[in-house]
Short mmCIF file of C-alpha atoms in Angstrom, two decimals:
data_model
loop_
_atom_site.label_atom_id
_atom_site.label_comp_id
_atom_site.label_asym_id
_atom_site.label_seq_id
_atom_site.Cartn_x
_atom_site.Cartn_y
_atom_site.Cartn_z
CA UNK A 1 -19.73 -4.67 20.15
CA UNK A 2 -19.45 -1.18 18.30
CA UNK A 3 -21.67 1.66 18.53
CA UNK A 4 -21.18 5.57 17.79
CA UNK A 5 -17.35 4.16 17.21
CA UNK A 6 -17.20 2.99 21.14
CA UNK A 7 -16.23 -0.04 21.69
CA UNK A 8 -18.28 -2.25 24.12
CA UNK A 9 -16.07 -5.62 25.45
CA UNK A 10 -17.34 -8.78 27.22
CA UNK A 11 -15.26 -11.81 28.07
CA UNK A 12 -14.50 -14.40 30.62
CA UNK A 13 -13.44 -18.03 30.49
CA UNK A 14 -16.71 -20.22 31.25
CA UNK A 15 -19.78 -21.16 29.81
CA UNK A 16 -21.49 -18.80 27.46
CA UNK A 17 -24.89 -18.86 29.75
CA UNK A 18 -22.41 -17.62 32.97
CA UNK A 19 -20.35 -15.12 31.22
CA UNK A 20 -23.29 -13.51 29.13
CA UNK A 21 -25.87 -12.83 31.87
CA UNK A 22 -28.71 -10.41 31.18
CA UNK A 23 -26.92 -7.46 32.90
CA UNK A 24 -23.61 -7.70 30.84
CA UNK A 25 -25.45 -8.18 27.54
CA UNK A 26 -27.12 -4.17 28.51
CA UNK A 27 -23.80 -2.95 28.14
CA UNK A 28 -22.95 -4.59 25.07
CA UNK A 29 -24.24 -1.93 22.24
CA UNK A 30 -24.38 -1.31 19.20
CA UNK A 31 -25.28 -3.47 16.04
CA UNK A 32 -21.60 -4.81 15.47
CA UNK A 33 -20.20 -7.57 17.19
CA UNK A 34 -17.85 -10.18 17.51
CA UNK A 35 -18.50 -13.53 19.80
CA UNK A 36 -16.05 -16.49 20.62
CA UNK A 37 -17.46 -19.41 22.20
CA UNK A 38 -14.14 -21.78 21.89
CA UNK A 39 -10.78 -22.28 24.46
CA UNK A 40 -7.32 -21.63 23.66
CA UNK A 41 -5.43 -24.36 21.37
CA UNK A 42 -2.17 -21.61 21.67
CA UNK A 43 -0.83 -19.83 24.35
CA UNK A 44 -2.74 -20.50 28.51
CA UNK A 45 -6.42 -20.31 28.97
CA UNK A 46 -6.29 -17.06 31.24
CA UNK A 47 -8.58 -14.90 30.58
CA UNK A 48 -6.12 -12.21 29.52
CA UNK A 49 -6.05 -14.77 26.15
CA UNK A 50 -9.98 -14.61 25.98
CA UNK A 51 -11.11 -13.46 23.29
CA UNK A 52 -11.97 -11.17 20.72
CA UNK A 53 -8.60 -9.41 21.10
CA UNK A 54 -8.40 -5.79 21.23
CA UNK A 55 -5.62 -3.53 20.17
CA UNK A 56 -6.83 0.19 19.82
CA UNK A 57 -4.56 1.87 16.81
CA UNK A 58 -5.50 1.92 14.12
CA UNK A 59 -9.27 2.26 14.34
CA UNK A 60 -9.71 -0.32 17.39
CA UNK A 61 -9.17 -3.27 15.86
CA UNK A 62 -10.74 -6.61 17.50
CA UNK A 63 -10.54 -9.84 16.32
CA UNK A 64 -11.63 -13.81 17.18
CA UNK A 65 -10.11 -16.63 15.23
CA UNK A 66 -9.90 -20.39 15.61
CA UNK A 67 -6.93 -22.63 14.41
CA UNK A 68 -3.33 -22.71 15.06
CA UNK A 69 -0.51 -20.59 13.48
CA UNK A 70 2.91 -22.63 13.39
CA UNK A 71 5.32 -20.04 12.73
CA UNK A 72 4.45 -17.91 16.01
CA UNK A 73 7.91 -17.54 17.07
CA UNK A 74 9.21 -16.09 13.68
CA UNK A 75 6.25 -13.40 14.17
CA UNK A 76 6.60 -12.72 17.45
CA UNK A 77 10.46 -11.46 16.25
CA UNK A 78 8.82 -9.70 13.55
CA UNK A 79 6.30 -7.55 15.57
CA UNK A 80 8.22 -7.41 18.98
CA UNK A 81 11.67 -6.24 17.38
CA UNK A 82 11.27 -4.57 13.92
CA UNK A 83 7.70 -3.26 14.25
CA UNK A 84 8.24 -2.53 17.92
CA UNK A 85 4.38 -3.99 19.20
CA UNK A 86 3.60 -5.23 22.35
CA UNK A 87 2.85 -8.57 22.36
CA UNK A 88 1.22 -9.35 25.66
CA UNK A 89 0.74 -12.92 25.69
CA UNK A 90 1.18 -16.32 24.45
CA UNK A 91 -1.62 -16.23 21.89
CA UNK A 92 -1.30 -16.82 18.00
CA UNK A 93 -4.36 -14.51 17.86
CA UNK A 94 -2.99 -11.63 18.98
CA UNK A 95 -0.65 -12.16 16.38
CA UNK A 96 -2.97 -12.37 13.60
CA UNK A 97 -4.64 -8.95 15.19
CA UNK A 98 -0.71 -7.19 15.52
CA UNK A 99 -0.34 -8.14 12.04
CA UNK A 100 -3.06 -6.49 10.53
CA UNK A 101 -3.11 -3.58 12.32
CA UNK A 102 0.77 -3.00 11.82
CA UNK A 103 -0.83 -3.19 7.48
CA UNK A 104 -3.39 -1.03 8.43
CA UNK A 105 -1.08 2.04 9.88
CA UNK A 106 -0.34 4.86 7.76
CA UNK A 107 -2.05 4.13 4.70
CA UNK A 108 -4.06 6.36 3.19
CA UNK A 109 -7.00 6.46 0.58
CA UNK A 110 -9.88 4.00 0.44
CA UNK A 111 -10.34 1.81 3.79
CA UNK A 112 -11.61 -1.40 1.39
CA UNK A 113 -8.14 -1.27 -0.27
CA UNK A 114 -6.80 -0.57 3.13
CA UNK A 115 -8.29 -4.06 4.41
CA UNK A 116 -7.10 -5.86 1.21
CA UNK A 117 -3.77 -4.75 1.36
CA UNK A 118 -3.36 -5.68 5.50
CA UNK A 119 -5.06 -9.05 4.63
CA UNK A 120 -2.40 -10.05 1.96
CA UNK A 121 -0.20 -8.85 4.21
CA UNK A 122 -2.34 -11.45 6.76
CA UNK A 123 -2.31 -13.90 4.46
CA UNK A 124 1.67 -14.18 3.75
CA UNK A 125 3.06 -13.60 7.09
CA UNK A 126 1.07 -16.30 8.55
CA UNK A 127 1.42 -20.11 8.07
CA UNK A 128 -1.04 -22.61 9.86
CA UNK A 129 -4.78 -23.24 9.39
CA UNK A 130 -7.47 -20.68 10.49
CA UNK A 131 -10.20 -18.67 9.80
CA UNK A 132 -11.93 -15.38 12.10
CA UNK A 133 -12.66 -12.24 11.98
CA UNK A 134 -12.13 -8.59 12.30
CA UNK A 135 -14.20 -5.92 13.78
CA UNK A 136 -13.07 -2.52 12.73
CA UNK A 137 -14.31 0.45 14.50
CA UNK A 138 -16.53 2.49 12.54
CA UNK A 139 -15.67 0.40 9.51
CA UNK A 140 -17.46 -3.23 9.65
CA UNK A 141 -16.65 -6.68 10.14
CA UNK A 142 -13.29 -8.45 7.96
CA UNK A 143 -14.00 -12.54 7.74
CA UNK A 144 -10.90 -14.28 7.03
CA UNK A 145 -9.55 -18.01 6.21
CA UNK A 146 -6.18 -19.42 6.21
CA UNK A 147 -5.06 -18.83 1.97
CA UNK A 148 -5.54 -23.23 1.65
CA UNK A 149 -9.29 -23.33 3.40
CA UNK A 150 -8.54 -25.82 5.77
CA UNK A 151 -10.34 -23.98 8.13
CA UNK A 152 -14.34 -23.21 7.37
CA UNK A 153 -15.80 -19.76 7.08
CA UNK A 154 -19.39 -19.66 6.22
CA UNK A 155 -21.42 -16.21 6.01
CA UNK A 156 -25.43 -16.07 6.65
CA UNK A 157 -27.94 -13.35 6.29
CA UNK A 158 -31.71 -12.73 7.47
CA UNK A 159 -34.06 -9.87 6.52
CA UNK A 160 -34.53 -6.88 8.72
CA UNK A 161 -37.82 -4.93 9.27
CA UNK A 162 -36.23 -2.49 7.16
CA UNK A 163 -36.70 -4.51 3.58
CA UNK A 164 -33.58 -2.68 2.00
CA UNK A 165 -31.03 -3.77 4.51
CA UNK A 166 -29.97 -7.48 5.97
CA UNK A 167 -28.53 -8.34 8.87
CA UNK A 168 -24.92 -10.65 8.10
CA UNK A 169 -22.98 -13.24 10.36
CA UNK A 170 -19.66 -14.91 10.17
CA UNK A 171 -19.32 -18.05 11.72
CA UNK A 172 -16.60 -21.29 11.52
CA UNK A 173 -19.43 -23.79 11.87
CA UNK A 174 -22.60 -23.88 9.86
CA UNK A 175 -24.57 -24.60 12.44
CA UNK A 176 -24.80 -21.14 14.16
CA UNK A 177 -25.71 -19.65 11.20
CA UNK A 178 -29.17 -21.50 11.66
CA UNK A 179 -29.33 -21.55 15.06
CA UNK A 180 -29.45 -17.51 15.01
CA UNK A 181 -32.27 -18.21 12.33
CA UNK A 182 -29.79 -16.89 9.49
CA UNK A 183 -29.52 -17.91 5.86
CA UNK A 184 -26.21 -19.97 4.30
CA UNK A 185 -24.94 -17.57 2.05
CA UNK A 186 -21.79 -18.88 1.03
CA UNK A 187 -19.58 -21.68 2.52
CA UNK A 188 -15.88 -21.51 1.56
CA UNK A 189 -14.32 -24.46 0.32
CA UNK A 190 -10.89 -24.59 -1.74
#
């Protein structure tokens, strides 16, 4: 979770109702989040590969994704050797994070056309089927699918007791959009 641009991080391997006991959700503040209730299909199922992912330049930059990238070797080159990141594990998502936050360093102007420009940058480095998201410290939340939309995205919203703002959610699956009693918004298909 964000709040006041600290980050707040979570995560175990287990069962949701085990990891996320009443005294760890205290210390997860803020009203920003990102959640990932599915194992590894890349990499080992320590808990180092847990996710969201963290890296903390630019921003703090977190992200949790589902699918499989196939070219991880060619990227792990790529950010290890030209861009000189630390890769520290077997995981395609931490690739997908390193990626964007290499095409979010330096730029300057608008942060929207910030997150555009690392997303295309996203989108053509990165072969495979997936979708997730980025949470961007101070910024918002980035939902993402693979350029062909073979994996789902769906977005939902709900009201708020303030009438001029909604609450939004990102999710692979439409089903916890309305199990958080959220709204479909929009479910990407190609």
């Amino acid at each position: 979770t964000a709040d006041r641009r600290r980050l707040h991080m979570r995560k175990n391997n287990g069962l949701v109702k085990d990891v996320f006991q009443a005294h760890h959700m205290i210390d997860l503040r803020g009203n920003v989040g990102l959640g990932h209730v599915r194992y590894p299909t890349a990499g080992t199922s320590s808990c180092a590969e847990a996710q969201p992912l963290y890296t903390n330049y630019p921003h703090g930059i977190c992200v949790a994704h589902n699918g499989n990238i196939t070219n991880v070797e060619e990227l792990s080159d790529v950010i290890r050797n030209e861009w000189h990141r630390h890769v520290n594990s077997d995981s395609d998502s931490e690739l997908l994070l390193n990626i964007f936050a290499q095409h979010m360093t330096g730029q300057n102007g608008d942060i929207i056309e910030q997150v555009f420009s690392a997303m295309e940058h996203v989108f053509l480095s990165c072969k495979g089927a997936f979708s997730g998201c980025y949470l961007i410290n101070g910024v918002g939340l980035v939902g993402f699918r693979d350029p062909h939309g073979i994996r789902p995205m769906v977005l939902g919203s709900r009201s708020t007791s303030n009438s001029e703002k909604r609450d939004y959610v990102f999710a692979s699956e439409s089903v916890a959009v309305d199990t958080l009693g959220f709204q479909l918004e929009r479910y990407e298909y190609i």
